[in-house]
Coordinates of C-alpha atoms and ligand atoms in Angstrom, one line a residue:
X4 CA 0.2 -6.6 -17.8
X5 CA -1.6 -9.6 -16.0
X6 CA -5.1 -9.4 -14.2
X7 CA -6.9 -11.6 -12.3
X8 CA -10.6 -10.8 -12.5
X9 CA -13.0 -12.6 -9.0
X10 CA -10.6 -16.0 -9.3
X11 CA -11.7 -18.1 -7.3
X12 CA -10.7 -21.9 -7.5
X13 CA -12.1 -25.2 -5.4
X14 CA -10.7 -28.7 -5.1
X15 CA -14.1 -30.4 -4.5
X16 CA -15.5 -29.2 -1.1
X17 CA -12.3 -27.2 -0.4
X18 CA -12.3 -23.6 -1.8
X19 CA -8.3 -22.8 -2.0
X20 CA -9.0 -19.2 -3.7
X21 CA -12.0 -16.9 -2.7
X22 CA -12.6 -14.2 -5.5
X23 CA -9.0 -12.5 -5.8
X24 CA -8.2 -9.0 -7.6
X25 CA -4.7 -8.9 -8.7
X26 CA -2.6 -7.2 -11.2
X27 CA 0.7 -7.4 -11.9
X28 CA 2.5 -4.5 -13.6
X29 CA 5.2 -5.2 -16.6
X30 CA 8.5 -5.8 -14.9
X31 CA 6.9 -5.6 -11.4
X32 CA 8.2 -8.0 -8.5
X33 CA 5.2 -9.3 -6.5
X34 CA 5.7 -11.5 -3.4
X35 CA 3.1 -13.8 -2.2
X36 CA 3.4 -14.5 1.5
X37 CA 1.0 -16.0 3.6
X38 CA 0.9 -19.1 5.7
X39 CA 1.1 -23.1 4.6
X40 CA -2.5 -23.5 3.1
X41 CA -3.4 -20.1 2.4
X42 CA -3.3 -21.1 -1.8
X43 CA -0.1 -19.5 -2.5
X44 CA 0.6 -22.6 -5.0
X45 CA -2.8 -22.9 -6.4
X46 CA -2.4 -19.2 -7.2
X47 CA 0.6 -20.2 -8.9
X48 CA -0.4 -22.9 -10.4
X49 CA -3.4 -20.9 -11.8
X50 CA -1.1 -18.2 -13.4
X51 CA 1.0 -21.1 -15.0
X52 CA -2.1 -22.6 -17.1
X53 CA -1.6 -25.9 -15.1
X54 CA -5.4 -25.5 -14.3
X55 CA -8.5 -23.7 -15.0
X56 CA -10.1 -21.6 -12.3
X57 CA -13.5 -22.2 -10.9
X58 CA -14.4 -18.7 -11.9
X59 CA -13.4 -15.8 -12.8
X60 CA -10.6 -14.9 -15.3
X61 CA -7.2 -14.0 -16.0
X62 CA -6.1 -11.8 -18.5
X63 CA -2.7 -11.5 -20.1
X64 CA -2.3 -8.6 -22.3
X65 CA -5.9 -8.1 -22.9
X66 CA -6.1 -11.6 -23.6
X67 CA -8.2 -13.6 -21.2
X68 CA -5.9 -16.7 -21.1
X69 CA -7.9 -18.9 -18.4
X70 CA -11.5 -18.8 -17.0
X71 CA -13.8 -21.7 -15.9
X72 CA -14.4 -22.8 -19.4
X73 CA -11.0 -22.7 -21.2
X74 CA -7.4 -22.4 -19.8
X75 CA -4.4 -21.7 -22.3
X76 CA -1.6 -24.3 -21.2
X77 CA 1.4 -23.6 -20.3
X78 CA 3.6 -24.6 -23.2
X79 CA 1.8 -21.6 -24.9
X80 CA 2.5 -19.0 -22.5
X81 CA 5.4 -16.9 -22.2
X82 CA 6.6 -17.7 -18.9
X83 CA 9.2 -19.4 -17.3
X84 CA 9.4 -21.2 -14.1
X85 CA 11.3 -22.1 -11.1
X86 CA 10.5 -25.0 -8.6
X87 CA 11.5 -25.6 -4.7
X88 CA 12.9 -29.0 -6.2
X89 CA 15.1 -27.6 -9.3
X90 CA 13.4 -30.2 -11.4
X91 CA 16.6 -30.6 -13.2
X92 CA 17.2 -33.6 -16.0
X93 CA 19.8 -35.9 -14.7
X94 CA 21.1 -37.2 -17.8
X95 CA 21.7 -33.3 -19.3
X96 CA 24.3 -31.1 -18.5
X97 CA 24.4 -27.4 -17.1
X98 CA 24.4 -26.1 -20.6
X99 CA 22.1 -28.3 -22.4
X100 CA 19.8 -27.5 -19.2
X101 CA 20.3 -24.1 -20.5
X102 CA 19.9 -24.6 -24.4
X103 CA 16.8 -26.8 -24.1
X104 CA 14.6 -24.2 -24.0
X105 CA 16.1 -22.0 -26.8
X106 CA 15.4 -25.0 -28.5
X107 CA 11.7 -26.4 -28.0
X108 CA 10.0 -22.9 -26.1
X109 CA 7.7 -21.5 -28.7
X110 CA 8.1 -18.4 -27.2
X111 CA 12.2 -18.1 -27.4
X112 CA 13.5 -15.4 -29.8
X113 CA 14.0 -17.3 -33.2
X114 CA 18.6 -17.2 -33.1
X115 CA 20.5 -19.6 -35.4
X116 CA 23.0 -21.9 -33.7
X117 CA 25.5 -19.1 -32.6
X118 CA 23.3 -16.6 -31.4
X119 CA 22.1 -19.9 -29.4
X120 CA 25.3 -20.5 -28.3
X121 CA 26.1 -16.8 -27.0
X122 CA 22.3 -16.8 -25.3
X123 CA 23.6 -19.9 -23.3
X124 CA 27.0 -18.3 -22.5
X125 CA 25.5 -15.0 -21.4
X126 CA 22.8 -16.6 -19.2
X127 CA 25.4 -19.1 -17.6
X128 CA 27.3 -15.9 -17.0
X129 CA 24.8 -13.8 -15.4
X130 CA 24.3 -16.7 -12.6
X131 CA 28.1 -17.7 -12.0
X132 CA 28.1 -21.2 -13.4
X133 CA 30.3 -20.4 -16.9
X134 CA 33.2 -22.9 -15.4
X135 CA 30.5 -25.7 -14.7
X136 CA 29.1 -25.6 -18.0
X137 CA 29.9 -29.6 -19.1
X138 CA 28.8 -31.0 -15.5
X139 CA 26.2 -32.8 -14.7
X140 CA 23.2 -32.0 -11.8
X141 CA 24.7 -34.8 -9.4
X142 CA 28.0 -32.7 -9.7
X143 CA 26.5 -29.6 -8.4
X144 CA 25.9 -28.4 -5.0
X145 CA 22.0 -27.6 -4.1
X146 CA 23.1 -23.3 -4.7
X147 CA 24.7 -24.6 -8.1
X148 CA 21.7 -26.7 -9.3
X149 CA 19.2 -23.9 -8.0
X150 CA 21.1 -21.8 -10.6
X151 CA 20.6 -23.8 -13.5
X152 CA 16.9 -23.6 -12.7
X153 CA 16.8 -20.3 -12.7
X154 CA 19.4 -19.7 -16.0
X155 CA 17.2 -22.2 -17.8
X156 CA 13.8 -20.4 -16.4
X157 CA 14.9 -16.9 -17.5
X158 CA 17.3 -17.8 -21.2
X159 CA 14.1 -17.6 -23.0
X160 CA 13.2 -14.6 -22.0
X161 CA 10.0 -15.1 -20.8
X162 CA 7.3 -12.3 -19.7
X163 CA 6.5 -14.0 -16.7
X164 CA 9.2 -15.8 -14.1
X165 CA 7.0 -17.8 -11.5
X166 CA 8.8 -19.0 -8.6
X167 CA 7.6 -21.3 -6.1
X168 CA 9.8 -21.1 -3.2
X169 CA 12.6 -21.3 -4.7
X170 CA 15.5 -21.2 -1.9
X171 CA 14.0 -23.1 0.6
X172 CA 16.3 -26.1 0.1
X173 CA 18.9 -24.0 0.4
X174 CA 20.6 -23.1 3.8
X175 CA 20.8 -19.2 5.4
X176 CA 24.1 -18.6 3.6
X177 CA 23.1 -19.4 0.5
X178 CA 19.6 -18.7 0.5
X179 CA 21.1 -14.5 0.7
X180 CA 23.4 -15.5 -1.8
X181 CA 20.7 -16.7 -4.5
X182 CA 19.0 -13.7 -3.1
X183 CA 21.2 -11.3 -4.8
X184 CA 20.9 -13.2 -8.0
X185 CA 17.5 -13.5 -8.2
X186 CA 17.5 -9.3 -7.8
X187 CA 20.3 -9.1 -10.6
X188 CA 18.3 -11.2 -12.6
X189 CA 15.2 -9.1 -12.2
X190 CA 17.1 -5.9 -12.7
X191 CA 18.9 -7.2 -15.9
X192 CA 15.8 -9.1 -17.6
X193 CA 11.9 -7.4 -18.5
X194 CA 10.3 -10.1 -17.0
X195 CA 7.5 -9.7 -14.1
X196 CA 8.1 -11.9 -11.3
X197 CA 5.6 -13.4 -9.4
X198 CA 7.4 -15.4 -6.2
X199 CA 5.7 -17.1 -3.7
X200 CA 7.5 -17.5 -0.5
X201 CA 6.3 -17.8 3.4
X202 CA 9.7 -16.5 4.7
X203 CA 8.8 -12.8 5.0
X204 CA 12.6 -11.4 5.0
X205 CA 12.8 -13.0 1.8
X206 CA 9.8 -11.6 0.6
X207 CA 10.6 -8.0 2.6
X208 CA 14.0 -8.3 0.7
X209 CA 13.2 -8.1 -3.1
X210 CA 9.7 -7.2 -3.7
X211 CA 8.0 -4.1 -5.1
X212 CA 4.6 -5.6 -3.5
X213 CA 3.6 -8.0 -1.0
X214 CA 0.5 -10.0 -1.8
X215 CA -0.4 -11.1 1.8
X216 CA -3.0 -14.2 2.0
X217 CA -5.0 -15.9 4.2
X218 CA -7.5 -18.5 4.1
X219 CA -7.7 -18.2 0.3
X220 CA -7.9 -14.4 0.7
X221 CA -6.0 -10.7 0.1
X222 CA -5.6 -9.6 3.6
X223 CA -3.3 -6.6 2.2
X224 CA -1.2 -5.4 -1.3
X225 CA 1.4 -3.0 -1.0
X226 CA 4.8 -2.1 -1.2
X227 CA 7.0 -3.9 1.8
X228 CA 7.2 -0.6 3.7
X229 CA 3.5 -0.2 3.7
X230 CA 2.6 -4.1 5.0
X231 CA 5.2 -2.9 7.6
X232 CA 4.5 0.3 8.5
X233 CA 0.5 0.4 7.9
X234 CA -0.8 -3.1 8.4
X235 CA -4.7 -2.9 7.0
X236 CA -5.7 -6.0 9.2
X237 CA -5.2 -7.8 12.1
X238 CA -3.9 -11.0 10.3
X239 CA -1.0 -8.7 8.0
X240 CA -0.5 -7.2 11.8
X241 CA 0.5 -10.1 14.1
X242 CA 1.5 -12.3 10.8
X243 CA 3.9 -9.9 9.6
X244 CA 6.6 -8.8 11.8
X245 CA 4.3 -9.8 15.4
X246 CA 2.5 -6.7 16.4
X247 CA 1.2 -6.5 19.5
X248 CA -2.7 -5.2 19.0
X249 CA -3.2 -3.1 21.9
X250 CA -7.2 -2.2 22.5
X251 CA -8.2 0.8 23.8
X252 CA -10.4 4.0 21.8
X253 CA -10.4 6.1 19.3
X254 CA -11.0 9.8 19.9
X255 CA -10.5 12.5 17.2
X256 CA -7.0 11.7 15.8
X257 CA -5.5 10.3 19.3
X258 CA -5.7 6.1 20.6
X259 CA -6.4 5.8 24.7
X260 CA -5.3 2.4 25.9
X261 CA -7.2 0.2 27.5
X262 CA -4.8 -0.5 30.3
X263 CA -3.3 2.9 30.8
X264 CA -6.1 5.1 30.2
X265 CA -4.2 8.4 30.9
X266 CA -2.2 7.6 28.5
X267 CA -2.8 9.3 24.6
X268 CA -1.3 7.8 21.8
X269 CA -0.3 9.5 18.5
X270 CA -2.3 8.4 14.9
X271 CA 1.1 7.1 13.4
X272 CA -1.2 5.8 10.4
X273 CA -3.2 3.4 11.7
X274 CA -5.9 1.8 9.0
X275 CA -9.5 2.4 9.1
X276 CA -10.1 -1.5 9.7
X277 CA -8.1 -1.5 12.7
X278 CA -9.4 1.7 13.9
X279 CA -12.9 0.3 13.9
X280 CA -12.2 -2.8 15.8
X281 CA -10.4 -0.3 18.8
X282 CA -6.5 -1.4 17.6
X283 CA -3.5 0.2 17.9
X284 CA -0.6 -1.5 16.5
X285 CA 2.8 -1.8 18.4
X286 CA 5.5 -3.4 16.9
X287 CA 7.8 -5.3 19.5
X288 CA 10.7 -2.8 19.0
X289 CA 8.6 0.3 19.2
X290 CA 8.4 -0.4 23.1
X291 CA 11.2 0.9 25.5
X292 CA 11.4 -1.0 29.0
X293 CA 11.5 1.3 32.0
X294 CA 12.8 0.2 36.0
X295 CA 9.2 0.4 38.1
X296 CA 8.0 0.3 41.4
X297 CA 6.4 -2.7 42.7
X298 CA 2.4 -1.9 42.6
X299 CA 2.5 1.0 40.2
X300 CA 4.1 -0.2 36.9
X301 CA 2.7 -0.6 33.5
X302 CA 3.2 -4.7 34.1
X303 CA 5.4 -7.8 34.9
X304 CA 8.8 -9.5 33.5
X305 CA 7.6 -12.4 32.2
X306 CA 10.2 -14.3 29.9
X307 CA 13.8 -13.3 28.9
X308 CA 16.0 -14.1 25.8
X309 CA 19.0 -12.7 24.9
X310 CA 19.4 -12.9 21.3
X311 CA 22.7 -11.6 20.4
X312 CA 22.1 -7.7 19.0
X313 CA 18.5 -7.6 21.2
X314 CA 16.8 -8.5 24.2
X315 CA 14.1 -10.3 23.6
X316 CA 11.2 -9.9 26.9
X317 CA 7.6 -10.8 27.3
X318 CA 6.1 -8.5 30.0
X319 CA 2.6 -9.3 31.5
X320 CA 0.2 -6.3 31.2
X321 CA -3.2 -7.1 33.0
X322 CA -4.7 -10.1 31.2
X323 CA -2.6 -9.4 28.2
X324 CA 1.3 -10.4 27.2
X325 CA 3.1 -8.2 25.2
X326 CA 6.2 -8.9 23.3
X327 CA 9.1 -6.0 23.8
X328 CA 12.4 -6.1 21.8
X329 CA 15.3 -3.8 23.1
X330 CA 18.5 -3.1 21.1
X331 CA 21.2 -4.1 23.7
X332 CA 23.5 -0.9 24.0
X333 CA 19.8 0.8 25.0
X334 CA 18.9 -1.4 27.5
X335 CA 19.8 -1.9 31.0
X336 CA 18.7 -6.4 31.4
X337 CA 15.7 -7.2 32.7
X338 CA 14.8 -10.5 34.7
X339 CA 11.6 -12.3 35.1
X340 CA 9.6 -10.8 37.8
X341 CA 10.9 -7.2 37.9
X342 CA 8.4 -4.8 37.4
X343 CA 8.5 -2.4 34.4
X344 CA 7.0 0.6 32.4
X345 CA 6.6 0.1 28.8
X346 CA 7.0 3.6 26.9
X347 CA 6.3 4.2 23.2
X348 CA 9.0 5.2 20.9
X349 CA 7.1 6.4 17.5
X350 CA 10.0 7.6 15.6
X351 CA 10.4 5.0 13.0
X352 CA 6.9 4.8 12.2
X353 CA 6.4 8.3 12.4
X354 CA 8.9 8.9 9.5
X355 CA 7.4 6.2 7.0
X356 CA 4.0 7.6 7.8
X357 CA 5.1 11.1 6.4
X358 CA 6.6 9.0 3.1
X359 CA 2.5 8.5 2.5
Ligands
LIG430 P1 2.1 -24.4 1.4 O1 2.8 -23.1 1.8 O2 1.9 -25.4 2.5 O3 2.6 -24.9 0.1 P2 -0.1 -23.0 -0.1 O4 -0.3 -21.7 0.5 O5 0.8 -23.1 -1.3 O6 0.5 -24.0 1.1 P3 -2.1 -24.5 -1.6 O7 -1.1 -25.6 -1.9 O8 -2.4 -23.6 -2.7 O9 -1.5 -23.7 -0.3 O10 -3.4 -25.1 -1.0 C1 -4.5 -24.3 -0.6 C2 -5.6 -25.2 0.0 O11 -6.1 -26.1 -1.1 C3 -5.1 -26.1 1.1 O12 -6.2 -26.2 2.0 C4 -4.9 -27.5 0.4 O13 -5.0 -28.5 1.3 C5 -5.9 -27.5 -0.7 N1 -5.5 -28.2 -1.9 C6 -4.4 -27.9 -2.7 N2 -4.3 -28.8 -3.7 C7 -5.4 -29.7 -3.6 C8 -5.8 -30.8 -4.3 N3 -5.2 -31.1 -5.4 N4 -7.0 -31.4 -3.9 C9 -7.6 -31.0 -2.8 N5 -7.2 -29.9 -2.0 C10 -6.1 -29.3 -2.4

């Protein structure tokens, strides 16, 4: 079990970290999304033993392996990491990638040479690259040498895989590929992951928690459903999956919006933070278009997209734009200008809320 106790962590005059709880379960599978800047890698980089925090601590174990005055390095944790860039070695090949670590990690399992050998074989296995065992990095494609990171990050069977964006050189294709294996990998090894990412499907994909962060903050930890389904702020709201924040009031369990006041909206499990600040959140494919009469509709056509399996509209609503996306087979098009009613479909949320 990991813990991180208040860390906070500042490059001179910029704080990167502001005072963040975390712990990571054994085995667990934590995402950290948030945008570029928000100190996804300095969390990282903090967990790795690269650097000391400016306070606070981190415990591994019951151990406190970093705090302001000593950091244990890296070399002499237990963990295993994988890089955006590979970081391969371009005079070794796939397998001696692979052995290298067996060799020099203090933390491998003691083998002799042919348990070595069948480590190596099963690893290379377990990520598809048996047949390129004797090649070298310049003979692999980017999915291939991605692999070899990985096999060479997990064949010493670490306690803790950190990955920093690991598929983002990779194109769509392979990027669900690698996908895949990093969840075999997870499944088939004990190791916690800790995998810090700003593409949210990829996050939404193979996490058990999200770790959403902004400005050097926790805006939100929970399982993917929950950041979803029950965003706590306004930042996990429009950052994840673009809400649309409609304002209106509270009273008793039921939301009145501010721009169709006879209009009462059910409590699908909205958070006490947003209920304070007079929020309801809408998700762009919770809204239903309907044909209007000039003068009396809910709003105004204001932008079109067709995007293959959905329509894709923004309607003006009083001051406001709100974004709408309609599965095709339930929509009849819309064009810019036409006026529309915007009607709330709840059942999706609705049945997540009762999983609570
Ligand atoms: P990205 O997604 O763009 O990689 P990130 O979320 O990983 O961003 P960090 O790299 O952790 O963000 O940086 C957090 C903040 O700390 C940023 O404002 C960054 O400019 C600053 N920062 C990071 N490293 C240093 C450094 N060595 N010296 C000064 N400021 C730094």
């Amino acid at each position: 079990m990991i813990r991180l106790d208040g860390i906070s962590k500042s490059y001179g005059d910029v704080t990167a970290l502001h005072s963040i709880d975390l712990t990571i379960k054994d085995g667990e599978f934590i995402a950290i999304l948030g945008p570029s800047g928000c100190g996804k890698t300095t969390l990282l980089k903090l967990l790795a033993g690269f650097m000391k925090p400016t306070s606070g601590t981190i415990t591994i174990n019951d151990t406190v392996v970093a705090s302001a005055e000593a950091v244990l390095p890296p070399e002499k944790r237990n963990i295993g990491m994988v890089f955006q860039s590979f970081a391969l070695w371009p005079h070794m090949t796939v397998y001696e990638h692979v052995q290298f670590p067996l060799m020099h990690h203090s933390f491998a399992p003691k083998a002799d040479k042919e348990q070595r050998e069948e480590r190596v074989k099963n690893v290379l296995r377990m990520v598809g690259l048996e047949s390129l065992a004797q090649r070298y990095p310049h003979e692999l494609s980017g999915g291939q040498k991605q692999r070899v990171s990985l096999a060479r990050a997990i064949a010493p069977e670490p306690g803790l895989l950190l990955m920093d964006e690991p598929l983002s050189a990779l194109d769509a294709e392979l990027r669900m590929e690698m996908r895949k294996e990093i969840q075999h990998i997870h499944r088939h090894t004990n190791a916690s992951i800790v995998y810090v990412t700003h593409d949210q499907s990829e996050a939404f994909a193979m996490a058990d928690r999200i770790v959403v962060m902004n400005h050097g903050k926790i805006e939100q930890i929970d399982r993917p459903e929950m950041i979803f389904t029950r965003p706590e702020t306004e930042f996990v709201a429009t950052f994840v999956g673009k809400c649309n924040l409609i304002q209106g009031k509270w009273e008793e369990k039921m939301f009145i919006p501010k721009p169709f006041p006879n209009e009462k909206w059910p409590d699908i499990g909205v958070s006490i933070n947003l209920k304070k600040k007079g929020l309801y959140p809408v998700r762009p494919d919770q809204w239903a278009l309907s044909k209007a009469k000039e003068g009396s509709s809910h709003g105004v056509v204001k932008f079109v997209q067709y995007q293959g399996k959905e329509m894709y509209y923004i309607v003006q609503v009083g001051e406001e734009e709100w974004t709408v996306h309609e599965l095709i087979q339930h929509t009849s098009r819309f064009q810019v200008g036409d006026p529309v009613n915007l009607v709330l479909q709840n059942t999706v949320i609705k049945k997540e809320a009762v999983l609570v």
